[in-house]
Coordinates of C-alpha atoms in Angstrom, one line a residue:
M26 CA 44.3 110.4 143.7
K27 CA 43.8 113.9 145.0
N28 CA 44.5 116.8 142.7
I29 CA 46.1 119.5 144.7
F30 CA 46.5 121.9 141.8
K31 CA 42.8 122.3 141.4
I32 CA 42.0 123.4 144.9
S33 CA 40.2 126.7 144.4
I34 CA 40.1 129.7 146.8
L35 CA 36.5 128.6 147.5
T36 CA 37.7 125.1 148.5
L37 CA 40.4 126.7 150.8
G38 CA 37.6 128.7 152.4
V39 CA 35.6 125.5 153.0
L40 CA 38.8 123.9 154.4
L41 CA 38.8 126.5 157.2
T42 CA 35.3 125.6 158.2
S43 CA 35.2 121.9 157.6
S44 CA 36.3 119.0 159.8
C45 CA 34.6 116.1 158.1
N46 CA 36.3 115.7 154.7
R47 CA 39.7 113.8 155.1
D48 CA 40.7 114.8 151.5
L49 CA 40.4 118.4 152.5
L50 CA 42.7 117.8 155.5
D51 CA 45.7 116.7 153.3
T52 CA 48.7 118.9 153.7
Y53 CA 49.2 121.3 150.8
S54 CA 52.8 121.2 149.6
P55 CA 53.8 123.9 147.1
G56 CA 55.7 122.5 144.2
V57 CA 54.2 119.0 144.4
I58 CA 52.6 117.8 141.2
F59 CA 50.6 114.5 140.8
E60 CA 51.0 112.4 137.7
E61 CA 47.5 113.2 136.3
D62 CA 48.8 116.8 136.1
A63 CA 52.3 115.9 135.0
L64 CA 51.4 113.6 132.1
L65 CA 49.2 115.5 129.8
S66 CA 51.0 115.4 126.5
S67 CA 53.3 113.4 124.3
A68 CA 56.1 115.8 125.4
D69 CA 55.4 114.9 129.1
L70 CA 55.6 111.2 128.3
Q71 CA 58.9 111.7 126.5
L72 CA 60.4 113.4 129.5
L73 CA 59.4 110.6 131.8
L74 CA 60.7 108.0 129.3
N75 CA 64.1 109.8 129.3
S76 CA 64.1 109.7 133.1
A77 CA 63.3 105.9 133.1
L78 CA 66.2 105.3 130.7
T79 CA 68.5 107.2 133.0
T80 CA 67.7 105.0 136.0
M81 CA 67.8 101.8 134.0
G82 CA 71.3 102.4 132.7
S83 CA 74.1 101.7 135.1
R84 CA 77.7 100.6 134.9
T85 CA 77.1 98.2 137.8
E86 CA 76.5 95.2 135.5
S87 CA 79.5 95.7 133.3
E88 CA 81.8 96.5 136.3
I89 CA 80.9 93.9 138.9
V90 CA 80.3 91.1 136.4
S91 CA 83.8 91.6 135.1
I92 CA 85.2 91.4 138.6
F93 CA 83.0 88.5 139.8
T94 CA 83.8 86.4 136.8
D95 CA 87.1 86.2 134.9
E96 CA 87.4 89.3 132.8
V97 CA 89.8 91.1 135.1
G98 CA 92.9 90.7 137.1
I99 CA 94.0 92.9 140.0
G100 CA 95.4 96.2 138.8
F101 CA 98.8 97.3 139.9
A102 CA 97.2 100.5 141.4
N103 CA 94.5 98.6 143.3
G104 CA 94.1 99.9 146.8
G105 CA 91.7 97.2 147.9
Q106 CA 88.7 97.9 145.7
G107 CA 86.6 94.8 145.1
I108 CA 89.3 92.3 146.0
N109 CA 87.8 91.1 149.3
D110 CA 84.2 90.7 148.0
D111 CA 83.4 90.6 144.3
Y112 CA 86.8 89.2 143.2
V113 CA 86.5 86.4 145.8
F114 CA 82.9 85.6 145.0
F115 CA 81.6 87.1 148.3
L116 CA 77.9 87.6 147.6
N117 CA 75.1 88.3 150.1
T118 CA 71.7 90.1 150.3
G119 CA 73.5 93.5 150.8
S120 CA 76.0 93.1 147.9
D121 CA 76.1 95.8 145.2
L122 CA 75.2 93.7 142.2
P123 CA 71.9 92.3 143.3
T124 CA 70.9 95.5 145.1
A125 CA 71.6 97.8 142.1
L126 CA 70.0 95.4 139.5
W127 CA 66.9 95.0 141.6
A128 CA 66.4 98.5 142.8
N129 CA 67.3 100.4 139.6
T130 CA 65.3 98.0 137.4
Y131 CA 62.2 98.3 139.4
A132 CA 62.5 102.0 139.8
S133 CA 62.7 102.3 136.0
I134 CA 59.7 99.9 135.6
S135 CA 57.7 102.0 137.9
R136 CA 58.1 105.0 135.6
L137 CA 57.5 102.9 132.6
N138 CA 54.2 101.7 134.1
R139 CA 53.1 105.3 134.4
I140 CA 53.9 106.0 130.8
I141 CA 52.0 103.0 129.6
D142 CA 49.0 103.9 131.8
A143 CA 49.0 107.6 130.8
S144 CA 49.5 106.9 127.1
D145 CA 46.0 105.4 126.9
K146 CA 44.4 108.4 128.6
I147 CA 46.1 111.3 126.8
V148 CA 44.1 112.8 123.9
P149 CA 46.5 113.3 121.0
A150 CA 46.7 116.8 119.4
N151 CA 46.5 115.3 115.9
A152 CA 47.2 112.2 113.9
D153 CA 51.0 112.7 114.0
D154 CA 50.8 113.2 117.7
A155 CA 48.9 109.9 118.0
K156 CA 51.8 108.2 116.3
V157 CA 54.3 109.8 118.7
I158 CA 52.3 108.6 121.7
A159 CA 52.0 105.1 120.2
N160 CA 55.8 105.0 119.7
I161 CA 56.5 106.1 123.2
K162 CA 54.2 103.5 124.6
A163 CA 56.0 100.9 122.4
Q164 CA 59.3 102.0 123.8
A165 CA 58.0 101.7 127.4
L166 CA 56.6 98.2 126.8
T167 CA 60.0 97.2 125.2
L168 CA 62.0 98.6 128.1
R169 CA 59.6 97.0 130.7
A170 CA 60.1 93.6 129.0
Y171 CA 63.9 94.2 129.1
G172 CA 63.8 95.0 132.8
H173 CA 61.8 91.9 133.6
L174 CA 64.2 89.7 131.5
L175 CA 67.1 91.2 133.4
I176 CA 65.4 90.3 136.7
L177 CA 64.6 86.8 135.5
G178 CA 68.1 86.1 134.2
Y179 CA 70.0 87.1 137.3
F180 CA 67.6 86.1 140.1
S181 CA 66.1 82.8 138.8
T182 CA 67.9 79.6 139.8
D183 CA 67.2 78.1 136.4
P184 CA 65.9 80.3 133.5
T185 CA 64.9 77.2 131.5
D186 CA 62.5 76.0 134.2
N187 CA 59.0 77.5 133.9
N188 CA 58.3 76.6 137.5
A189 CA 61.4 78.2 139.0
L190 CA 60.9 81.6 140.7
A191 CA 62.0 84.8 139.0
G192 CA 61.1 88.2 140.5
L193 CA 58.0 90.2 140.8
I194 CA 55.9 91.1 137.8
S195 CA 55.3 94.8 137.8
N196 CA 52.5 95.8 135.5
R197 CA 50.7 98.3 137.6
I198 CA 51.1 101.6 139.5
D199 CA 51.4 100.3 143.0
V200 CA 50.3 102.2 146.1
F201 CA 53.4 103.3 147.9
D202 CA 52.6 101.5 151.2
V203 CA 51.5 98.2 149.7
N204 CA 54.7 96.1 149.6
D205 CA 53.8 92.5 150.1
F206 CA 53.9 90.5 146.8
P207 CA 55.1 86.9 146.2
R208 CA 57.6 86.1 143.5
N209 CA 56.3 85.0 140.1
T210 CA 57.5 82.0 138.2
N211 CA 59.7 82.0 135.1
G212 CA 56.7 80.8 133.0
E213 CA 54.6 83.8 134.2
F214 CA 57.6 86.1 133.5
Y215 CA 58.1 84.8 129.9
T216 CA 54.4 85.1 129.1
F217 CA 54.4 88.7 130.4
I218 CA 57.6 89.6 128.6
H219 CA 56.5 88.2 125.2
K220 CA 53.1 89.9 125.5
D221 CA 54.8 93.3 126.1
L222 CA 57.1 92.7 123.2
D223 CA 54.4 91.6 120.8
D224 CA 52.3 94.6 121.8
A225 CA 55.3 96.9 121.3
I226 CA 56.2 95.5 117.9
A227 CA 52.6 96.1 116.7
L228 CA 52.7 99.7 117.9
Y229 CA 56.1 100.3 116.3
Q230 CA 54.7 99.0 113.0
S231 CA 51.6 101.2 113.3
S232 CA 53.4 104.4 114.3
G233 CA 55.9 104.1 111.5
V234 CA 58.7 105.9 113.5
A235 CA 62.2 104.9 112.3
A236 CA 64.3 102.8 114.7
N237 CA 66.7 104.8 116.8
P238 CA 69.3 102.9 118.8
N239 CA 69.2 105.6 121.6
Y240 CA 65.6 104.6 122.4
G241 CA 63.5 101.4 122.5
N242 CA 62.9 100.3 118.9
I243 CA 61.4 97.5 116.9
N244 CA 64.8 95.9 116.3
F245 CA 65.5 95.9 120.0
A246 CA 62.1 94.4 120.7
R247 CA 62.7 91.6 118.2
G248 CA 66.2 91.1 119.6
L249 CA 64.8 90.7 123.1
K250 CA 62.4 88.0 121.8
A251 CA 65.5 86.2 120.6
R252 CA 67.4 86.7 123.8
S253 CA 64.5 85.7 126.0
Y254 CA 63.8 82.5 124.0
A255 CA 67.6 81.7 124.3
Y256 CA 67.4 82.1 128.1
K257 CA 64.4 79.8 128.1
G258 CA 66.2 77.2 126.0
D259 CA 63.6 77.5 123.2
Y260 CA 66.0 77.7 120.4
T261 CA 63.5 77.1 117.6
N262 CA 61.9 80.5 118.4
A263 CA 65.2 82.1 119.4
E264 CA 66.6 81.5 116.0
I265 CA 63.4 82.7 114.2
W266 CA 63.7 86.1 116.0
A267 CA 67.5 86.3 115.7
D268 CA 67.1 85.7 111.9
Q269 CA 64.4 88.4 111.7
V270 CA 66.7 91.0 113.2
I271 CA 69.7 89.9 111.0
N272 CA 67.6 89.9 107.8
T273 CA 65.2 92.8 108.3
A274 CA 66.8 95.4 110.6
G275 CA 69.0 96.9 107.9
L276 CA 72.0 96.6 110.2
I277 CA 75.4 95.2 109.5
L278 CA 78.3 93.9 111.5
A279 CA 80.9 96.7 112.0
N280 CA 84.2 96.5 110.2
K281 CA 87.4 97.0 112.2
A282 CA 87.5 100.8 112.1
T283 CA 83.8 101.1 112.8
Y284 CA 84.0 98.5 115.6
R285 CA 86.6 100.6 117.4
S286 CA 84.5 103.7 117.0
I287 CA 81.6 102.1 118.8
F288 CA 83.6 102.0 122.0
W289 CA 86.3 104.6 121.5
T290 CA 84.2 107.5 120.2
D291 CA 80.7 106.3 121.1
A292 CA 79.7 106.5 117.4
V293 CA 76.2 105.2 116.5
A294 CA 77.5 102.5 114.2
P295 CA 75.1 100.3 112.2
E296 CA 75.7 97.4 114.5
V297 CA 74.3 98.9 117.6
I298 CA 70.7 97.8 118.2
F299 CA 70.1 99.6 121.5
R300 CA 72.2 101.6 123.9
I301 CA 71.5 103.9 126.8
Q302 CA 73.1 107.2 126.0
R303 CA 75.2 109.2 128.5
I304 CA 75.6 112.9 128.0
V305 CA 78.8 114.8 128.9
Q306 CA 77.1 116.4 131.9
Q307 CA 76.8 112.9 133.4
N308 CA 80.5 112.3 133.1
N309 CA 81.7 111.7 136.6
Q310 CA 83.9 109.2 138.3
D311 CA 81.1 107.5 140.3
T312 CA 78.9 106.6 137.3
N313 CA 80.7 106.8 134.0
L314 CA 81.7 103.6 132.3
H315 CA 85.5 103.8 132.0
N316 CA 86.0 104.7 135.7
A317 CA 84.6 101.3 136.7
W318 CA 88.2 100.0 136.4
F319 CA 90.3 103.3 136.6
S320 CA 90.5 106.2 138.9
L321 CA 91.3 108.6 136.1
Q322 CA 91.3 107.4 132.5
P323 CA 91.9 104.1 130.6
T324 CA 95.7 104.3 130.6
A325 CA 98.6 103.0 132.6
T326 CA 98.8 106.4 134.2
G327 CA 95.1 106.4 135.0
A328 CA 95.5 104.4 138.2
P329 CA 93.9 101.1 137.1
S330 CA 92.3 99.2 140.0
F331 CA 91.7 96.3 137.7
E332 CA 93.3 95.1 134.4
V333 CA 92.5 92.6 131.7
S334 CA 92.8 89.2 133.2
R335 CA 95.7 87.1 132.0
A336 CA 93.5 84.3 130.8
L337 CA 91.4 86.7 128.6
H338 CA 94.6 88.4 127.3
N339 CA 96.0 85.0 126.3
K340 CA 93.0 84.3 124.2
L341 CA 93.5 87.5 122.3
N342 CA 97.3 87.8 122.2
P343 CA 98.8 84.3 122.8
G344 CA 102.1 85.4 121.3
N345 CA 102.5 88.1 123.9
L346 CA 103.2 90.6 121.1
T347 CA 103.9 94.3 121.9
A348 CA 100.8 96.0 123.0
N349 CA 101.3 99.3 121.1
T350 CA 101.3 97.4 117.8
L351 CA 98.4 95.1 118.3
G352 CA 96.2 97.1 116.0
T353 CA 98.4 95.9 113.1
T354 CA 100.1 92.7 114.4
V355 CA 96.9 90.8 115.5
A356 CA 94.2 90.3 112.9
D357 CA 91.4 90.2 115.5
V358 CA 90.5 93.9 116.2
R359 CA 89.2 92.8 119.6
A360 CA 92.8 92.3 120.8
N361 CA 93.6 95.9 120.2
L362 CA 90.2 97.0 121.5
I363 CA 90.5 95.2 124.8
I364 CA 94.3 95.4 125.6
G365 CA 95.5 99.0 125.9
P366 CA 98.5 100.1 123.8
D367 CA 100.5 101.2 126.9
S368 CA 100.2 97.7 128.5
T369 CA 103.4 96.1 129.7
I370 CA 103.3 92.5 128.5
D371 CA 105.6 90.1 130.3
P372 CA 106.1 86.9 128.2
N373 CA 107.5 85.2 131.4
Y374 CA 104.7 86.4 133.6
A375 CA 104.1 83.0 135.1
F376 CA 107.6 83.1 136.7
A377 CA 107.9 86.8 137.2
P378 CA 109.1 87.8 140.7
D379 CA 107.0 90.9 140.6
Y380 CA 104.0 89.9 138.4
R381 CA 101.7 92.6 139.5
N382 CA 104.1 95.3 138.2
S383 CA 105.9 93.5 135.4
D384 CA 102.7 92.5 133.6
R385 CA 100.3 95.4 133.3
L386 CA 97.3 94.7 131.0
I387 CA 95.4 97.9 130.6
I388 CA 91.6 97.7 129.8
N389 CA 91.2 99.7 126.6
K390 CA 87.6 98.9 125.6
H391 CA 85.6 101.9 126.7
G392 CA 87.0 105.2 125.6
G393 CA 90.4 103.8 124.7
R394 CA 92.8 104.4 121.7
L395 CA 94.6 102.7 118.9
N396 CA 98.2 103.4 120.0
T397 CA 100.2 105.6 122.3
A398 CA 100.5 108.3 119.7
S399 CA 96.9 109.2 120.4
Q400 CA 95.0 110.2 123.5
P401 CA 92.2 108.1 125.0
W402 CA 88.8 109.4 124.2
A403 CA 87.5 109.1 127.8
N404 CA 88.7 110.8 130.9
T405 CA 87.1 111.9 134.2
N406 CA 87.1 115.7 133.6
A407 CA 83.7 117.2 133.9
N408 CA 81.7 117.6 130.6
N409 CA 84.0 115.4 128.7
P410 CA 83.1 112.4 126.5
N411 CA 81.0 109.8 128.2
N412 CA 80.5 106.2 126.9
S413 CA 77.0 105.0 126.5
F414 CA 75.9 101.6 127.8
K415 CA 75.6 99.1 124.9
I416 CA 72.7 96.9 125.7
M417 CA 72.4 95.0 122.4
R418 CA 74.5 94.7 119.3
L419 CA 73.9 92.7 116.1
S420 CA 76.7 90.3 116.9
E421 CA 74.5 88.9 119.7
M422 CA 72.0 87.7 117.1
Y423 CA 74.7 85.7 115.3
M424 CA 75.7 84.2 118.7
I425 CA 72.1 83.2 119.4
K426 CA 71.9 81.7 116.0
A427 CA 75.1 79.7 116.8
E428 CA 73.4 78.5 120.0
A429 CA 70.4 77.4 118.0
R430 CA 72.6 75.4 115.6
A431 CA 74.5 73.8 118.5
Q432 CA 71.2 72.8 120.1
V433 CA 70.4 70.6 117.1
S434 CA 74.0 69.4 116.6
D435 CA 74.4 71.4 113.4
F436 CA 78.1 71.9 113.9
A437 CA 78.7 73.4 110.5
G438 CA 76.0 75.9 111.3
V439 CA 77.8 76.8 114.5
R440 CA 80.9 77.5 112.5
T441 CA 79.1 79.6 109.9
A442 CA 77.5 81.9 112.5
I443 CA 80.8 82.4 114.4
K444 CA 82.8 82.8 111.2
T445 CA 80.4 85.6 110.2
V446 CA 81.4 87.6 113.3
R447 CA 85.1 86.7 113.1
D448 CA 85.3 87.8 109.4
A449 CA 84.0 91.2 110.5
R450 CA 86.4 91.4 113.4
F451 CA 89.4 90.2 111.4
G452 CA 88.6 92.3 108.3
A453 CA 89.1 89.2 106.1
S454 CA 88.1 85.6 105.9
A455 CA 89.0 84.0 109.2
T456 CA 89.9 80.4 109.6
V457 CA 87.3 78.7 111.9
A458 CA 87.3 75.0 112.6
T459 CA 84.1 73.1 112.7
P460 CA 83.5 71.7 116.2
A461 CA 83.6 68.0 116.5
S462 CA 81.1 67.5 119.3
S463 CA 78.2 69.1 121.1
T464 CA 80.4 70.1 124.0
A465 CA 83.0 71.5 121.7
A466 CA 80.3 73.6 119.9
W467 CA 79.0 75.1 123.1
K468 CA 82.6 75.8 124.3
M469 CA 83.3 77.6 121.0
I470 CA 80.2 79.7 121.4
L471 CA 81.1 80.5 125.1
D472 CA 84.6 81.4 124.2
E473 CA 83.5 83.6 121.3
R474 CA 81.0 85.5 123.4
R475 CA 83.8 86.0 126.0
V476 CA 85.9 88.0 123.7
E477 CA 83.0 89.7 121.8
F478 CA 81.2 91.0 124.8
A479 CA 84.1 91.5 127.3
F480 CA 83.4 94.3 129.8
E481 CA 79.8 94.7 128.6
G482 CA 78.2 92.7 131.4
Y483 CA 77.4 89.4 129.6
R484 CA 79.9 87.0 131.2
F485 CA 77.9 86.1 134.3
M486 CA 74.8 85.1 132.3
D487 CA 76.8 83.4 129.6
I488 CA 78.5 81.0 132.1
K489 CA 75.2 80.5 134.0
R490 CA 73.4 79.6 130.7
L491 CA 76.0 77.8 128.7
G492 CA 78.7 76.7 131.2
V493 CA 77.3 73.2 131.8
K494 CA 76.7 72.6 128.1
A495 CA 80.3 73.7 127.4
N496 CA 81.8 72.0 130.4
S497 CA 83.5 75.3 131.1
S498 CA 83.3 77.6 134.1
L499 CA 85.5 80.5 135.3
D500 CA 88.9 80.7 133.6
R501 CA 91.4 82.6 135.7
D502 CA 95.1 82.3 135.2
P503 CA 97.0 81.1 138.2
A504 CA 99.0 84.3 138.1
D505 CA 95.8 86.2 139.0
Y506 CA 95.8 84.3 142.3
S507 CA 99.5 84.4 142.9
S508 CA 100.8 85.6 146.2
L509 CA 102.9 87.9 144.1
T510 CA 99.7 89.6 143.0
S511 CA 97.5 89.3 146.0
N512 CA 97.1 86.1 147.9
Y513 CA 93.4 85.2 147.7
P514 CA 93.2 81.4 147.9
A515 CA 89.4 81.6 148.6
A516 CA 89.0 83.0 145.1
N517 CA 90.2 79.8 143.4
P518 CA 87.7 79.0 140.7
I519 CA 87.0 75.6 142.2
N520 CA 85.2 77.5 145.0
L521 CA 82.5 78.6 142.5
P522 CA 81.5 75.5 140.5
L523 CA 78.8 75.6 137.9
N524 CA 76.3 74.2 140.4
S525 CA 77.0 76.9 142.9
Y526 CA 73.9 78.6 144.3
K527 CA 75.7 81.9 143.6
W528 CA 74.8 81.8 139.9
A529 CA 71.4 83.0 141.1
L530 CA 71.7 86.3 142.9
P531 CA 70.1 86.8 146.3
I532 CA 66.9 88.8 146.6
P533 CA 68.4 92.0 148.1
N534 CA 67.7 93.5 151.5
V535 CA 65.9 96.5 149.9
E536 CA 63.1 94.0 149.0
V537 CA 63.3 91.5 151.8
N538 CA 63.1 94.2 154.5
V539 CA 59.7 95.5 153.2
N540 CA 58.1 92.4 151.6
S541 CA 56.9 89.7 153.9
K542 CA 55.8 87.5 151.1
I543 CA 59.1 87.4 149.2
V544 CA 60.9 84.0 149.1
Q545 CA 64.7 84.1 149.2
N546 CA 66.9 82.1 146.8
P547 CA 68.5 79.0 148.3
G548 CA 71.9 79.4 150.0
Y549 CA 71.4 83.0 151.2

C-alpha cells in the first residue's frame, strides 16, 4: 500500500517531471492516513479496538428480536412502529435485522482483522508493552470469533449441520473492490471460531492481564466456546467449557439487589462476563437501549411503542398482582425487573372492551426502577445514563449446562442447573420440579431462558435451537392479536411454525448487490 506521508519534497519534484510511475500519480489527500502509519503502537491498537467495539454493539438485536418473537405486545402509544413488519414476521433482504447484523458485524470484523495483522508487526516498547499487545490481539481474536458465531447463528438454516451454509469467513484485510466470495459452511465456521478462541485463550494466559467485562477477556472466550458448542449440538464439549467458566472465572450469580443493579444502574456486577459499554455522550434516542421500546423513558409517561407481552407477563405475575409492589410480593426478582411499577394490570384483560389502554405492561428492564417512589435511571436527555449491551452473563453457562443434562436425559441435572439460577433470582431456595420427559426438560429450559434473557436479544436463537426439542414455538396471548389492540391476523403464531424458512435470516441486499458468488437462503 502506498505511504502518502513519506512523500518528500524531492519526490514531489519528481512528480512534476515524471509521467511513467502510476504510484506517483495517485492523488494526494491532506489528512488521509494509511493503516501502516496509523497502527504503530499498543495505544493505536487500543483505539482501533474501541472503535470495533462501538460498531459491533447495537440495540438492533435486542429490539427487533423482542418484536419479531413474543417478548412484546403493542404499546398504547404505538404510532405504527414495527407493527406492519417485524411484529407480523415480515422479513426480506432489506429488513433491518439481517441488514444491521450483517453490516455491523462485518464492519467490526474488518477492524479486528487490522488489529490482528498489525499486532504481529509492531515492535513492543518493552516486556510490559508486549503483554499489552498480546492482550489486545487476544481481545480481537475473541471478538472476531463472537462476530462469526453471530453470523452463523442467524444466517445458517441449521447450526447443527456442518454442511449447511453460514456466512463469509473474514480472516484477512480485503482489497476494497474485491467483493465476490462464496459462503462458507458451518463446519468451516466452527473450525475457524474455535481456532480463534483457542489462540485467544493462550494469549490471555501469557499476557496475565486481569479479565475486564468491558473488553474481550478469557472468561468470555471460554463462554463463547460453550455457546458455540451448544449451537452445534455438541453438548459434551459445551458442558466442559460452561463448567470451566462456572468453576474458574471467579464470578457468582447476582443476588436480587445486584441483579437489579446490572440493568438499572449499569453496575459491573460479578455476574457479567462481557458487555459493550455505552458512554453518556452516546445517549441518544436513535441508538440507546431503553429507547428501543419508548420515545422518552421506561415509564408509562415515556410513550411506549411496545410493552411486555401478556404471555410473558403471565409467566412472571400469574396472579395479576399490583405492579408497584412486585418487588416485594413476587419472589422472582425478574418479575419486578421486567414489569414496570407504573404498569396498569387488568385481571380481566381477556374480556376488556379497551384492552390496549386498560392493560398497560411497561418494560422496566433497561434503566428502570423498583417502584414509583423512585425515578427511572434511564432517559433520553443528552449526556445522561446509558445502558451497556450485555453480551454474556454467568447465568447463560448454567442454562447451557442444563441443555447438556437434557441431551443425556439427566432430568435431575436439568433441575439442579435451573434451580441454581432460580435460587439466586428468588433470594431463597426455590421449588423446582424435576421434568418427567425429554420434551418437558427442553421446555423447562426454553421457558427459563425466556424470563432470564428477556429483552437481551436471545429469544430468536433460543426458539430456533430449542423449539423443536421443546415442542414449543412463539407464545403470544390472543389479546396481543385482538382487534381491540390492533387487528393483525397475519401475525398469528401459526404463520411462523418451527419449520419456517424465516428462522434463518436472508442474506441482506448490502451483500447480495455486490457479491455475485453469494448464495441466498431458501425462501427469499
